[in-house]
GROMACS .gro file of C-alpha atoms in nm:
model
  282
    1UNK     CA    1  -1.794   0.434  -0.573
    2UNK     CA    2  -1.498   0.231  -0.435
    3UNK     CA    3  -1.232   0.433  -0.441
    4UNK     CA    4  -0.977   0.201  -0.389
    5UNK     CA    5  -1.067   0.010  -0.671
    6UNK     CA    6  -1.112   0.362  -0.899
    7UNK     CA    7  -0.723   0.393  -0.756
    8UNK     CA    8  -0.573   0.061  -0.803
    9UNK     CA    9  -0.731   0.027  -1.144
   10UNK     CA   10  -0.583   0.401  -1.232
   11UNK     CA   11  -0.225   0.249  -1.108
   12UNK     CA   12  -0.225  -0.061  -1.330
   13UNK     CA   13  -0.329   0.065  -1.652
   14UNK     CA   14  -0.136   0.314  -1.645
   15UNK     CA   15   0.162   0.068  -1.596
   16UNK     CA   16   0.013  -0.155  -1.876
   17UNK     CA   17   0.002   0.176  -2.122
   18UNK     CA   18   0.354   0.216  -2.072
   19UNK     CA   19   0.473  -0.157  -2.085
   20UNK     CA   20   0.292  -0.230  -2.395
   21UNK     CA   21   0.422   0.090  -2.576
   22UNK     CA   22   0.747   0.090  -2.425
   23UNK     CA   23   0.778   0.403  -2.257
   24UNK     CA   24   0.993   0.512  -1.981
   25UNK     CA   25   0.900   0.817  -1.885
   26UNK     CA   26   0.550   0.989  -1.719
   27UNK     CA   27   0.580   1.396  -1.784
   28UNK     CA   28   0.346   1.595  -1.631
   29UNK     CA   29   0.301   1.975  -1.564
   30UNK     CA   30   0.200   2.113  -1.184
   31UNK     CA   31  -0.053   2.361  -1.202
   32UNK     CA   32  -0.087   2.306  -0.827
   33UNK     CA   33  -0.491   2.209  -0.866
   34UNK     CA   34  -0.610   1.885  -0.753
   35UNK     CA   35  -0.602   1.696  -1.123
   36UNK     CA   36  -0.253   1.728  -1.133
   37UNK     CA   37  -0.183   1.628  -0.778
   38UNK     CA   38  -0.436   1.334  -0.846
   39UNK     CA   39  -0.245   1.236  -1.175
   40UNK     CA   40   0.132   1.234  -1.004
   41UNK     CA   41  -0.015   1.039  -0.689
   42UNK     CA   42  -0.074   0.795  -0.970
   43UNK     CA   43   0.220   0.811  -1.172
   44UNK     CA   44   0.438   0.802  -0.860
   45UNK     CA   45   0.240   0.472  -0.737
   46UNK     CA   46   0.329   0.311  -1.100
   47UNK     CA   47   0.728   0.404  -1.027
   48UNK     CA   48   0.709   0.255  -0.709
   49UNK     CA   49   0.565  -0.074  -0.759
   50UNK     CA   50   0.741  -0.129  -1.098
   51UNK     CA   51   1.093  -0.096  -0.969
   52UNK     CA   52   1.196  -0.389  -1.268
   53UNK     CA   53   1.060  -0.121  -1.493
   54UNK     CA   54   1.259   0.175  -1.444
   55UNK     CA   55   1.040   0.403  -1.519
   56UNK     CA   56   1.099   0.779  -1.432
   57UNK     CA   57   0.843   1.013  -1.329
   58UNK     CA   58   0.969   1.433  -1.432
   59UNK     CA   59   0.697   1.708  -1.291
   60UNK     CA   60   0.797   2.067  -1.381
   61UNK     CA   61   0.597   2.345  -1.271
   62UNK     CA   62   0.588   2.600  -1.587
   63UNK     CA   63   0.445   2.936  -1.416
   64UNK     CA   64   0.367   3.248  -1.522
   65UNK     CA   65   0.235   3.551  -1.323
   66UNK     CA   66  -0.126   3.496  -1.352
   67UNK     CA   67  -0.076   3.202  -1.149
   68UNK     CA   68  -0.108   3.285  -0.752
   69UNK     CA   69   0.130   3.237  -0.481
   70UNK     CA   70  -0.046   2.941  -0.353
   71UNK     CA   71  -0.091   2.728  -0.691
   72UNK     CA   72   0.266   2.774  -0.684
   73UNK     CA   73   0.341   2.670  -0.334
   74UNK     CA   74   0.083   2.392  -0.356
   75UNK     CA   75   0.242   2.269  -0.735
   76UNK     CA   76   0.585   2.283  -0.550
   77UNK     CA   77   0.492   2.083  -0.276
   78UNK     CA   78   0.304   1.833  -0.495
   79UNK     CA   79   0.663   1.796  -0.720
   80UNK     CA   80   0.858   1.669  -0.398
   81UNK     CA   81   0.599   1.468  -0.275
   82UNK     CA   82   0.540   1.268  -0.613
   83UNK     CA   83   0.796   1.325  -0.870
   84UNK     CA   84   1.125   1.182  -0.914
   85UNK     CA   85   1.284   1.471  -1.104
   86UNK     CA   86   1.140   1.828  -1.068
   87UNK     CA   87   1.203   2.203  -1.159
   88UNK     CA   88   0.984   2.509  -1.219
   89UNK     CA   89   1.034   2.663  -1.509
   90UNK     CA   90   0.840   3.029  -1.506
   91UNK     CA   91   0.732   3.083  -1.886
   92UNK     CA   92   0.673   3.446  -1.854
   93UNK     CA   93   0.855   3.574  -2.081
   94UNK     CA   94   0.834   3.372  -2.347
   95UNK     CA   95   0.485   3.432  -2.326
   96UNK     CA   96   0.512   3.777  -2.308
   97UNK     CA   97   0.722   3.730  -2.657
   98UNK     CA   98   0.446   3.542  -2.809
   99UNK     CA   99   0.208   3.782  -2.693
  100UNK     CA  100   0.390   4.037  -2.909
  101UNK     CA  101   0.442   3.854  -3.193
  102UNK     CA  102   0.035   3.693  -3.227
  103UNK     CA  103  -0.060   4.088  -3.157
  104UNK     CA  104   0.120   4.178  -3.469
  105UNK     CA  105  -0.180   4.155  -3.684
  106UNK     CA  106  -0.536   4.108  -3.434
  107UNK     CA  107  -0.561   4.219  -3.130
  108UNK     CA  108  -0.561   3.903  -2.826
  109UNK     CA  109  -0.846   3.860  -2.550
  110UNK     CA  110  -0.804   3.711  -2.243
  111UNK     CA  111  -0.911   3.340  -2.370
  112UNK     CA  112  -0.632   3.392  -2.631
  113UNK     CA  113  -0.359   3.509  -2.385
  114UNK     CA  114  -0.465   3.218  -2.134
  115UNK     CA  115  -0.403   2.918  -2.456
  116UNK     CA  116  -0.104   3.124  -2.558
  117UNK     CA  117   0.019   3.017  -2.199
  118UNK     CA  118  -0.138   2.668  -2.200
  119UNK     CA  119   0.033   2.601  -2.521
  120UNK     CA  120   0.348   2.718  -2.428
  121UNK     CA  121   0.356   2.445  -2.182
  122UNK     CA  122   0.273   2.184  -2.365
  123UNK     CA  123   0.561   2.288  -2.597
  124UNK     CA  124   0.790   2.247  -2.335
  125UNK     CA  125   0.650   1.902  -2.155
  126UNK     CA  126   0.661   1.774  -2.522
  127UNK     CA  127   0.981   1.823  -2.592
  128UNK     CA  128   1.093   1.693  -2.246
  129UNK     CA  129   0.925   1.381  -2.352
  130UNK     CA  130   1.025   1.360  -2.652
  131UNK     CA  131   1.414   1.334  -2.508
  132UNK     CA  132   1.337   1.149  -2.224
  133UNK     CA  133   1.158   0.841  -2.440
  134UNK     CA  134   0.796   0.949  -2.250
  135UNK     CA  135   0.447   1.030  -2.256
  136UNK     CA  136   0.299   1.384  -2.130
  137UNK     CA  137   0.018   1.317  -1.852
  138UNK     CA  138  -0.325   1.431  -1.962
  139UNK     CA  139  -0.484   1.593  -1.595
  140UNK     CA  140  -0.823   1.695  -1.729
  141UNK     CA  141  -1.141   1.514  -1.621
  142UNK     CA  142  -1.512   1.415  -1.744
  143UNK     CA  143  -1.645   1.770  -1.650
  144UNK     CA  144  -1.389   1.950  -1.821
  145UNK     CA  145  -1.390   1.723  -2.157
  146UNK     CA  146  -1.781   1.780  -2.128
  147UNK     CA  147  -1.772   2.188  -2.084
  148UNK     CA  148  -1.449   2.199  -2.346
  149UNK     CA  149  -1.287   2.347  -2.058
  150UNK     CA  150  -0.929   2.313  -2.184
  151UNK     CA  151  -0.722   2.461  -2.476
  152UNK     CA  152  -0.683   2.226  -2.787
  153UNK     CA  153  -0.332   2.171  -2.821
  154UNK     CA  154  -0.239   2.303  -2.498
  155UNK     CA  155  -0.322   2.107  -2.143
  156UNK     CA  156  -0.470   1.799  -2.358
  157UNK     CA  157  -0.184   1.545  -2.409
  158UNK     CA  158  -0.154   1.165  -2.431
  159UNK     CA  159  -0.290   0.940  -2.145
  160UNK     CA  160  -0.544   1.086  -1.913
  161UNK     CA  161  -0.590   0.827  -1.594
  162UNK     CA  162  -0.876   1.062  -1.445
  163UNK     CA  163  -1.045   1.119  -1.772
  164UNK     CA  164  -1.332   0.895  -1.624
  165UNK     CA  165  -1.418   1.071  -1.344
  166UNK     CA  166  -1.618   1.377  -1.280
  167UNK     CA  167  -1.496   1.635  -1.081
  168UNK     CA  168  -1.642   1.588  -0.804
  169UNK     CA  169  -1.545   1.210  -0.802
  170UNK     CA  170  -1.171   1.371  -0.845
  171UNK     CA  171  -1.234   1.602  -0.478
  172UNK     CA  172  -1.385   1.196  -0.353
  173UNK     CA  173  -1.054   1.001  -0.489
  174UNK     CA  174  -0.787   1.290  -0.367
  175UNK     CA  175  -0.995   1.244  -0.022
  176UNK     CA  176  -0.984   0.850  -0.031
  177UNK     CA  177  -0.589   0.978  -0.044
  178UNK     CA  178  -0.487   1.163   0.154
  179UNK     CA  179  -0.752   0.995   0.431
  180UNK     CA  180  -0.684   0.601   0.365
  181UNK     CA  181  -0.385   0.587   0.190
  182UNK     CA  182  -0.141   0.875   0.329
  183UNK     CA  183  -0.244   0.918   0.634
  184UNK     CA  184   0.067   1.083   0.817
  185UNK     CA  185   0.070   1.421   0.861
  186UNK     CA  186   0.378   1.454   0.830
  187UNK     CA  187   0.377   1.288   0.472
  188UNK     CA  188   0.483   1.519   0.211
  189UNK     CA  189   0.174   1.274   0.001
  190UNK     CA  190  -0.091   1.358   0.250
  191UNK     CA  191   0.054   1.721   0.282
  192UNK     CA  192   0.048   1.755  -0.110
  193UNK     CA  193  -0.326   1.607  -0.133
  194UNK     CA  194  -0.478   1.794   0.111
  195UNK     CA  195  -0.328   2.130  -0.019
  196UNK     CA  196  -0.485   2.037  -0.371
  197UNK     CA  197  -0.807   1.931  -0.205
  198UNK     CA  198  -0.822   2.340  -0.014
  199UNK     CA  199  -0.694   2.537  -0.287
  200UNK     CA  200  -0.989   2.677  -0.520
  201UNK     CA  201  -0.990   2.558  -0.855
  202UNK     CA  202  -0.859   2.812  -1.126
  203UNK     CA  203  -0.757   2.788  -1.516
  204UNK     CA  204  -0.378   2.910  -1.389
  205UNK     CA  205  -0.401   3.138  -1.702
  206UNK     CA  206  -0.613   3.477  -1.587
  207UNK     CA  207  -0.892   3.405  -1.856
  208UNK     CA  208  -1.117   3.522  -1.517
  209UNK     CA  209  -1.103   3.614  -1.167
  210UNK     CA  210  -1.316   3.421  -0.861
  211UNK     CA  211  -1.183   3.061  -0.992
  212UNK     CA  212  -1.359   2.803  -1.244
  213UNK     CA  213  -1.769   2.832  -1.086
  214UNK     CA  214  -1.728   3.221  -1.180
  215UNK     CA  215  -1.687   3.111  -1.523
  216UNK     CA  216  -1.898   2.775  -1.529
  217UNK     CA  217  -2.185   2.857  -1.329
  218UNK     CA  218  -2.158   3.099  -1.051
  219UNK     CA  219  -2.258   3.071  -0.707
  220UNK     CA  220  -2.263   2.639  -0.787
  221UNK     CA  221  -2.048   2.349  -0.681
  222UNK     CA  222  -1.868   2.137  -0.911
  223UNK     CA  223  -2.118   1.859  -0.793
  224UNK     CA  224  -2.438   2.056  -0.895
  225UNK     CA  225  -2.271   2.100  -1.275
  226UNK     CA  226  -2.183   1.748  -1.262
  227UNK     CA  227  -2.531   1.641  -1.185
  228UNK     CA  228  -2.704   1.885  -1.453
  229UNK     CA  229  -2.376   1.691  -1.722
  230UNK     CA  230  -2.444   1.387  -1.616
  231UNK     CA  231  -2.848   1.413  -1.623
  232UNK     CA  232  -2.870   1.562  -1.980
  233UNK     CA  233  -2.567   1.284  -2.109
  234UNK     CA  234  -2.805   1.002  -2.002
  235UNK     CA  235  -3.190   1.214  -2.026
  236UNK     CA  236  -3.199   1.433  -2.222
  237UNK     CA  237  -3.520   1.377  -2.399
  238UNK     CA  238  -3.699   1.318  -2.031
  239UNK     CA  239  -3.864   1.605  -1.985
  240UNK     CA  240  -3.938   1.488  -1.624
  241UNK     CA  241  -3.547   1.487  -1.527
  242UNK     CA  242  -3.488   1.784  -1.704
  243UNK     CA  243  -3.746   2.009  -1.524
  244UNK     CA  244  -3.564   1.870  -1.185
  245UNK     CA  245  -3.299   2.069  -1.300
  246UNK     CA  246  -3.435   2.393  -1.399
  247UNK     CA  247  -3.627   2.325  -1.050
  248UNK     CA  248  -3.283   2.257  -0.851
  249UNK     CA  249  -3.001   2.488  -0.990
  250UNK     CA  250  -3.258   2.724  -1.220
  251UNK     CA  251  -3.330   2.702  -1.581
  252UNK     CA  252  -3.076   2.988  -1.671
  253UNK     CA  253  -2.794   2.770  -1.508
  254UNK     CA  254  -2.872   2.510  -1.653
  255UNK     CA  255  -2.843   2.682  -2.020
  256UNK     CA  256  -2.544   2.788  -1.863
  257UNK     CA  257  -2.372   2.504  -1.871
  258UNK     CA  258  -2.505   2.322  -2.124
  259UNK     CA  259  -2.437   2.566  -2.407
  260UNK     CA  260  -2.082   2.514  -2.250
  261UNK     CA  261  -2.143   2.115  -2.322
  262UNK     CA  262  -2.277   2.182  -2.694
  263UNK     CA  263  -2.043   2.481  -2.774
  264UNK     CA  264  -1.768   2.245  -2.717
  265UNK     CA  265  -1.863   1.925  -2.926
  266UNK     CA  266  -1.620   2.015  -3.131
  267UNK     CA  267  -1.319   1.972  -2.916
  268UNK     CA  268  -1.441   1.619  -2.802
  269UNK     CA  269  -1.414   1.495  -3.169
  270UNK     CA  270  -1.025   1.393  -3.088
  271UNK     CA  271  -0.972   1.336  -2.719
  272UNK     CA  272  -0.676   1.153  -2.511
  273UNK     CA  273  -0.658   0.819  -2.444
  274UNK     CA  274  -0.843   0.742  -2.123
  275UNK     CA  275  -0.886   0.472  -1.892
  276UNK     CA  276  -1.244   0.293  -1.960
  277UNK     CA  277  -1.448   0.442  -1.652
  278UNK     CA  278  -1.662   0.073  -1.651
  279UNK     CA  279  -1.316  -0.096  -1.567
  280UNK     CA  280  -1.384   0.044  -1.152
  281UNK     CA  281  -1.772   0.173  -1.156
  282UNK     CA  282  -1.941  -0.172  -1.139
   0.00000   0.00000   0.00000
């Protein structure tokens, strides 16, 4: 895939989106992963070649304590390279109220404490855009909307530029980066990028410990899961491609991940806007 086209492509419609509708403002929460990073190096490419535009770009990192030192650090560092207003916010103990108050009546688990956090963020990015005459950023991408690895109401919002590409495309684009674009060490952007690219990929809400594979498909690589998604999406009535799996990654990872896909069809029934993936993969 050209990346540069995947990037400029990423820029300009999301420029377009907020021309046409009239929008100001990009908000976006850090988490400190590589989605987020990904999503500001965008939004802070549309503020700097639209300076007729005005248009503002706010990151706020919105922490709580299952979220490690280094997310943190690495969502901190990713605000000053990128955004051009930013302040953490640590949600803590609101959720901690909220906690309470759902555990009133049934008792939580630890999917239900992580969405209580996730949607305690999205409260607060909301409402930022909502005064600031903006959009919230929409970080997730093709794996997660195919594995319904995100909480409904919580870190889905409005426009998702990396909607189209599969995780492992995201690790290739950040790469393309941090490698082609930013190239100076000493730039807070390459800095930024290549901290997103090292850190392991976690939910940022303690649903489980040993990152995202330890829930998705242990002991794999975002690539192998995208390859078993991407297989069934396009074969899944040849039996031939379908035994390559099993043979590759193991039948019972396989099931794995796609009862993830089909548990999930659900929460695909009202998605973000996203850019059209067939606009750069030609």
């Amino acid at each position: 895939m050209d990346y540069k086209k995947v990037f400029e492509t990423m820029v300009s419609q999301t420029a377009k989106y907020l021309t046409d509708n009239h929008l100001k403002t990009m908000v976006l929460g850090f988490s400190g992963g590589i989605d987020s990073t990904v999503t500001a190096a965008i939004c802070r490419e549309v503020v700097q070649r639209h300076p007729e535009q005005a248009f503002k770009f706010i990151g706020v990192s919105l922490p709580c304590t299952s979220n490690s030192i280094e997310e943190n650090d690495s969502a901190s560092l990713a605000m000053r390279a990128f955004a051009t207003e930013h302040w953490v916010e640590n949600l803590q103990a609101q959720y901690l109220l909220m906690k309470a108050t759902c555990e009133q009546h049934v008792p939580s688990t630890p999917i239900s404490q992580g969405n209580i956090k996730a949607r305690l963020r999205m409260i607060y990015l909301y409402n930022l855009a909502s005064v600031t005459g903006g959009l919230v950023m929409d970080t997730d991408n093709l794996t997660e909307h195919n594995l319904g690895f995100w909480t409904i109401h919580g870190d889905v919002a409005d426009y998702n530029p990396i909607g189209g590409l599969w995780k492992h495309e995201v690790y290739q684009l950040c790469k393309y980066l941090f490698t082609e674009c930013y190239t100076d060490a000493a730039d807070l952007r390459h800095q930024a990028l290549r901290a997103a690219y090292d850190i392991m990929p976690t939910d940022g809400n303690g649903v489980a410990a040993g990152g995202d594979m330890a829930q998705i498909a242990p002991g794999h690589t975002y690539e192998e899961v995208d390859d078993i998604l991407d297989t069934y999406l396009k074969h899944a009535d040849d039996e031939q491609q379908m035994k390559r799996l099993s043979d590759a990654y193991g039948a019972e990872t396989v099931e794995r991940v796609l009862s993830r896909h089909r548990g999930s069809a659900y929460k695909r029934k009202r998605m973000p806007l996203v850019i059209d993936r067939s606009l750069y993969d030609c």
